[in-house]
Tab-separated table of C-alpha atoms in Angstrom:
chain	number	residue	atom	x	y	z
A	1	UNK	CA	121.716	113.826	82.529
A	2	UNK	CA	125.124	115.014	81.312
A	3	UNK	CA	123.470	118.157	79.935
A	4	UNK	CA	121.755	118.901	83.259
A	5	UNK	CA	124.815	118.152	85.386
A	6	UNK	CA	126.968	120.556	83.354
A	7	UNK	CA	130.679	120.429	84.195
A	8	UNK	CA	130.264	118.041	87.138
A	9	UNK	CA	130.564	114.411	85.953
A	10	UNK	CA	128.112	111.804	87.328
A	11	UNK	CA	129.301	108.430	88.573
A	12	UNK	CA	128.080	105.628	86.278
A	13	UNK	CA	126.455	103.719	89.131
A	14	UNK	CA	124.650	106.861	90.238
A	15	UNK	CA	123.580	107.514	86.683
A	16	UNK	CA	121.932	104.091	86.578
A	17	UNK	CA	120.125	104.849	89.838
A	18	UNK	CA	118.802	108.104	88.412
A	19	UNK	CA	117.654	106.498	85.123
A	20	UNK	CA	115.955	103.637	87.013
A	21	UNK	CA	114.234	106.151	89.301
A	22	UNK	CA	112.798	107.991	86.288
A	23	UNK	CA	111.347	104.902	84.587
A	24	UNK	CA	107.639	105.323	83.937
A	25	UNK	CA	107.898	109.111	83.535
A	26	UNK	CA	107.610	111.132	80.327
A	27	UNK	CA	110.662	112.936	78.931
A	28	UNK	CA	109.431	116.263	80.308
A	29	UNK	CA	108.597	114.803	83.740
A	30	UNK	CA	112.020	113.160	83.960
A	31	UNK	CA	113.807	116.368	82.875
A	32	UNK	CA	112.027	118.399	85.520
A	33	UNK	CA	112.676	115.756	88.187
A	34	UNK	CA	116.436	115.764	87.371
A	35	UNK	CA	116.493	119.566	87.581
A	36	UNK	CA	114.742	119.480	90.937
A	37	UNK	CA	117.151	116.888	92.307
A	38	UNK	CA	120.117	118.910	91.142
A	39	UNK	CA	118.789	122.033	92.797
A	40	UNK	CA	118.053	120.309	96.131
A	41	UNK	CA	120.974	117.938	96.724
A	42	UNK	CA	122.997	117.859	93.469
A	43	UNK	CA	123.470	114.883	91.159
A	44	UNK	CA	126.447	113.376	92.990
A	45	UNK	CA	124.548	111.623	95.802
A	46	UNK	CA	122.047	108.751	96.111
A	47	UNK	CA	119.570	111.135	97.765
A	48	UNK	CA	118.936	112.612	94.323
A	49	UNK	CA	117.509	109.242	93.203
A	50	UNK	CA	115.042	109.345	96.063
A	51	UNK	CA	113.852	112.843	95.070
A	52	UNK	CA	113.343	111.670	91.502
A	53	UNK	CA	111.371	108.646	92.728
A	54	UNK	CA	109.139	110.869	94.839
A	55	UNK	CA	108.154	112.740	91.693
A	56	UNK	CA	106.610	109.564	90.364
A	57	UNK	CA	104.007	109.627	93.156
A	58	UNK	CA	101.405	111.210	90.885
A	59	UNK	CA	101.660	108.277	88.439
A	60	UNK	CA	100.994	105.842	91.244
A	61	UNK	CA	98.079	107.827	92.702
A	62	UNK	CA	96.299	107.743	89.371
A	63	UNK	CA	96.054	103.903	89.535
A	64	UNK	CA	93.774	104.028	92.589
A	65	UNK	CA	94.847	100.498	93.606
A	66	UNK	CA	98.376	101.126	94.863
A	67	UNK	CA	99.351	103.375	97.749
A	68	UNK	CA	102.637	105.327	97.680
A	69	UNK	CA	104.548	105.560	100.974
A	70	UNK	CA	107.204	108.155	101.688
A	71	UNK	CA	109.581	106.649	104.250
A	72	UNK	CA	112.884	107.748	105.744
A	73	UNK	CA	113.770	104.821	107.981
A	74	UNK	CA	116.811	102.648	107.255
A	75	UNK	CA	117.745	99.132	108.294
A	76	UNK	CA	120.388	99.979	110.825
A	77	UNK	CA	118.946	103.012	112.665
A	78	UNK	CA	115.251	101.995	112.658
A	79	UNK	CA	115.092	98.190	112.783
A	80	UNK	CA	116.291	96.346	115.884
A	81	UNK	CA	117.430	92.706	115.772
A	82	UNK	CA	116.726	90.559	112.683
A	83	UNK	CA	120.461	90.433	111.896
A	84	UNK	CA	120.182	87.558	109.357
A	85	UNK	CA	117.424	89.388	107.438
A	86	UNK	CA	119.308	92.712	107.452
A	87	UNK	CA	122.500	91.015	106.264
A	88	UNK	CA	120.623	89.345	103.391
A	89	UNK	CA	119.009	92.621	102.334
A	90	UNK	CA	122.281	94.584	102.535
A	91	UNK	CA	124.039	92.105	100.252
A	92	UNK	CA	121.169	92.034	97.715
A	93	UNK	CA	121.201	95.814	97.370
A	94	UNK	CA	124.393	95.506	95.333
A	95	UNK	CA	122.504	93.606	92.608
A	96	UNK	CA	120.935	96.904	91.428
A	97	UNK	CA	124.315	98.395	90.566
A	98	UNK	CA	125.467	98.791	86.991
A	99	UNK	CA	128.431	96.467	87.358
A	100	UNK	CA	126.122	93.726	88.739
A	101	UNK	CA	123.904	94.016	85.634
A	102	UNK	CA	126.985	93.984	83.341
A	103	UNK	CA	128.103	90.792	85.150
A	104	UNK	CA	124.713	89.209	84.464
A	105	UNK	CA	123.395	89.210	88.029
A	106	UNK	CA	119.601	89.325	88.255
A	107	UNK	CA	117.787	91.579	90.681
A	108	UNK	CA	116.147	89.741	93.637
A	109	UNK	CA	112.457	88.840	93.238
A	110	UNK	CA	111.257	89.300	96.802
A	111	UNK	CA	110.876	87.870	100.280
A	112	UNK	CA	108.005	86.505	102.443
A	113	UNK	CA	108.009	87.528	106.123
A	114	UNK	CA	105.918	85.341	108.390
A	115	UNK	CA	105.641	85.257	112.145
A	116	UNK	CA	104.348	86.903	115.292
A	117	UNK	CA	102.247	90.088	114.806
A	118	UNK	CA	103.928	93.325	115.867
A	119	UNK	CA	107.512	92.118	115.522
A	120	UNK	CA	108.697	94.306	112.641
A	121	UNK	CA	107.473	92.745	109.388
A	122	UNK	CA	105.815	95.901	108.060
A	123	UNK	CA	108.628	98.080	109.347
A	124	UNK	CA	111.095	95.903	107.432
A	125	UNK	CA	109.307	96.650	104.129
A	126	UNK	CA	109.534	100.369	104.809
A	127	UNK	CA	113.203	100.174	105.765
A	128	UNK	CA	114.107	98.208	102.615
A	129	UNK	CA	112.636	100.863	100.351
A	130	UNK	CA	114.363	103.704	102.221
A	131	UNK	CA	117.748	101.931	102.381
A	132	UNK	CA	117.657	100.994	98.705
A	133	UNK	CA	116.478	104.498	97.737
A	134	UNK	CA	113.447	103.047	95.926
A	135	UNK	CA	109.768	104.038	96.027
A	136	UNK	CA	107.526	101.915	98.321
A	137	UNK	CA	104.195	100.844	96.894
A	138	UNK	CA	101.577	99.055	98.939
A	139	UNK	CA	99.109	96.696	97.295
A	140	UNK	CA	95.881	96.467	99.257
A	141	UNK	CA	94.233	93.313	97.928
A	142	UNK	CA	90.932	94.473	99.422
A	143	UNK	CA	90.860	97.374	96.923
A	144	UNK	CA	91.301	94.940	94.032
A	145	UNK	CA	87.920	93.241	94.460
A	146	UNK	CA	84.975	94.965	92.763
A	147	UNK	CA	81.349	93.964	92.222
A	148	UNK	CA	81.416	94.366	88.436
A	149	UNK	CA	82.210	91.260	86.395
A	150	UNK	CA	85.843	91.317	85.267
A	151	UNK	CA	86.695	94.494	87.206
A	152	UNK	CA	88.717	92.683	89.890
A	153	UNK	CA	90.909	90.893	87.364
A	154	UNK	CA	91.456	94.159	85.499
A	155	UNK	CA	92.423	95.911	88.731
A	156	UNK	CA	95.177	93.438	89.617
A	157	UNK	CA	96.612	93.653	86.077
A	158	UNK	CA	96.552	97.462	86.295
A	159	UNK	CA	98.334	97.373	89.657
A	160	UNK	CA	101.035	95.105	88.271
A	161	UNK	CA	101.501	97.303	85.158
A	162	UNK	CA	101.792	100.413	87.367
A	163	UNK	CA	104.442	98.766	89.610
A	164	UNK	CA	106.442	97.672	86.558
A	165	UNK	CA	106.185	101.171	85.039
A	166	UNK	CA	107.849	102.774	88.062
A	167	UNK	CA	110.342	99.950	88.708
A	168	UNK	CA	112.780	99.571	90.350
A	169	UNK	CA	110.534	99.729	93.391
A	170	UNK	CA	109.510	97.771	96.460
A	171	UNK	CA	105.958	96.328	96.340
A	172	UNK	CA	104.603	95.655	99.840
A	173	UNK	CA	101.708	93.206	100.172
A	174	UNK	CA	100.652	93.326	103.814
A	175	UNK	CA	98.885	90.370	105.472
A	176	UNK	CA	98.712	88.512	102.162
A	177	UNK	CA	97.047	85.460	103.764
A	178	UNK	CA	93.870	87.441	104.487
A	179	UNK	CA	93.420	88.432	100.877
A	180	UNK	CA	94.160	84.989	99.410
A	181	UNK	CA	92.907	82.636	102.103
A	182	UNK	CA	89.686	81.827	100.166
A	183	UNK	CA	91.435	80.487	97.038
A	184	UNK	CA	90.463	76.842	97.594
A	185	UNK	CA	86.724	77.579	97.916
A	186	UNK	CA	86.709	80.466	95.415
A	187	UNK	CA	84.711	78.581	92.804
A	188	UNK	CA	81.700	78.072	95.052
A	189	UNK	CA	81.791	81.398	96.909
A	190	UNK	CA	82.714	84.149	94.428
A	191	UNK	CA	82.559	82.549	91.013
A	192	UNK	CA	86.327	81.953	90.966
A	193	UNK	CA	87.381	85.625	91.151
A	194	UNK	CA	89.843	85.086	94.031
A	195	UNK	CA	91.318	82.094	92.254
A	196	UNK	CA	91.871	84.059	89.033
A	197	UNK	CA	93.461	86.969	90.901
A	198	UNK	CA	95.733	84.545	92.774
A	199	UNK	CA	96.713	82.884	89.488
A	200	UNK	CA	97.607	86.262	87.973
A	201	UNK	CA	99.790	87.183	90.958
A	202	UNK	CA	101.542	83.765	90.951
A	203	UNK	CA	102.284	83.858	87.222
A	204	UNK	CA	103.635	87.402	87.422
A	205	UNK	CA	105.851	86.624	90.445
A	206	UNK	CA	107.312	83.561	88.664
A	207	UNK	CA	107.891	85.163	85.244
A	208	UNK	CA	108.545	88.850	85.992
A	209	UNK	CA	111.737	90.377	84.654
A	210	UNK	CA	111.234	93.947	85.856
A	211	UNK	CA	113.036	94.925	89.102
A	212	UNK	CA	109.956	94.947	91.348
A	213	UNK	CA	111.039	93.610	94.770
A	214	UNK	CA	108.013	92.046	96.497
A	215	UNK	CA	107.855	92.120	100.287
A	216	UNK	CA	104.850	90.049	101.432
A	217	UNK	CA	103.933	89.706	105.107
A	218	UNK	CA	101.769	87.092	106.811
A	219	UNK	CA	100.820	86.337	110.404
A	220	UNK	CA	99.507	82.829	109.809
A	221	UNK	CA	101.401	80.773	107.261
A	222	UNK	CA	98.827	77.944	107.552
A	223	UNK	CA	96.325	80.085	105.651
A	224	UNK	CA	98.642	80.585	102.676
A	225	UNK	CA	98.105	78.458	99.565
A	226	UNK	CA	101.020	76.026	99.120
A	227	UNK	CA	101.619	77.257	95.573
A	228	UNK	CA	102.725	80.647	96.952
A	229	UNK	CA	105.488	79.013	99.037
A	230	UNK	CA	107.071	77.105	96.170
A	231	UNK	CA	110.672	78.004	95.321
A	232	UNK	CA	110.752	80.610	92.603
A	233	UNK	CA	107.975	82.858	93.842
A	234	UNK	CA	110.170	84.372	96.575
A	235	UNK	CA	113.947	84.324	96.963
A	236	UNK	CA	113.678	83.593	100.678
A	237	UNK	CA	111.126	83.068	103.415
A	238	UNK	CA	112.009	84.550	106.808
A	239	UNK	CA	110.364	83.756	110.164
A	240	UNK	CA	110.092	86.836	112.410
A	241	UNK	CA	109.932	85.692	116.024
A	242	UNK	CA	109.691	87.545	119.334
A	243	UNK	CA	112.964	89.442	119.992
A	244	UNK	CA	115.658	87.898	122.188
A	245	UNK	CA	117.116	89.701	125.203
A	246	UNK	CA	119.945	91.276	123.158
A	247	UNK	CA	117.538	92.251	120.368
A	248	UNK	CA	115.207	93.921	122.887
A	249	UNK	CA	118.131	95.916	124.192
A	250	UNK	CA	118.873	97.029	120.637
A	251	UNK	CA	115.232	98.007	120.088
A	252	UNK	CA	115.143	100.013	123.337
A	253	UNK	CA	118.355	101.758	122.296
A	254	UNK	CA	116.877	102.780	118.921
A	255	UNK	CA	113.746	104.253	120.507
A	256	UNK	CA	115.653	106.017	123.265
A	257	UNK	CA	118.077	107.643	120.819
A	258	UNK	CA	115.076	109.135	118.979
A	259	UNK	CA	114.285	110.930	122.257
A	260	UNK	CA	117.946	111.978	122.782
A	261	UNK	CA	118.391	109.492	125.597
A	262	UNK	CA	120.425	106.333	126.171
A	263	UNK	CA	120.211	103.074	128.064
A	264	UNK	CA	122.675	104.367	130.638
A	265	UNK	CA	120.174	107.120	131.574
A	266	UNK	CA	117.779	104.381	132.806
A	267	UNK	CA	120.366	102.668	135.012
């Protein structure tokens, strides 16, 4: 990095962001990504880390299980309401800094968002990745299941290994209750495949040390296995309800500003 930057010194915190963004790449791939970031925005801004992360997209596409999302929303300008959730996420972002690691602070494991459909759970996952300047990976549990014996278990292990290879990243598991709702009857319906996949996910979430931040969403918490809700799997569980009057005003304001309008124009 110092060789590429030349005479311009790089802040130590930024240097950590760049190195983290290049994890999972070969030396040549990382070198070319650093050169591209320097040419586009320079190596003195966080935007360079996002460019480096985007270069890892090819690694993720090769897995076939994970989807890579390029997002540009952020928590403040794209997500209305949910002040408690946004405050929690803003504070946890600092745990990825070099001084936090030197202090011994661990990166957050993840959050579970449950509540009413269409109230911003999926948008939150996208905003977290963009605000933290990390790649967003989506795990589609439906793609994990295969007809061949042992293929499903191998797929989930491959997906986890890919996420850890490109960490730090945000791993989004959308509508997790639909993929894991058959755990209790798995032995009599699919030979225990769902149960073994669920066990692999639980063990990884509990024991993982790599900075993969899991954002799981669910519309019906009653369908979730109780083991998933135990403390230690997620840092916090947030309920996303219908927006209040003030929150609706904030949401209207965000959408109107995208169209170069304001609330006063509607009065």
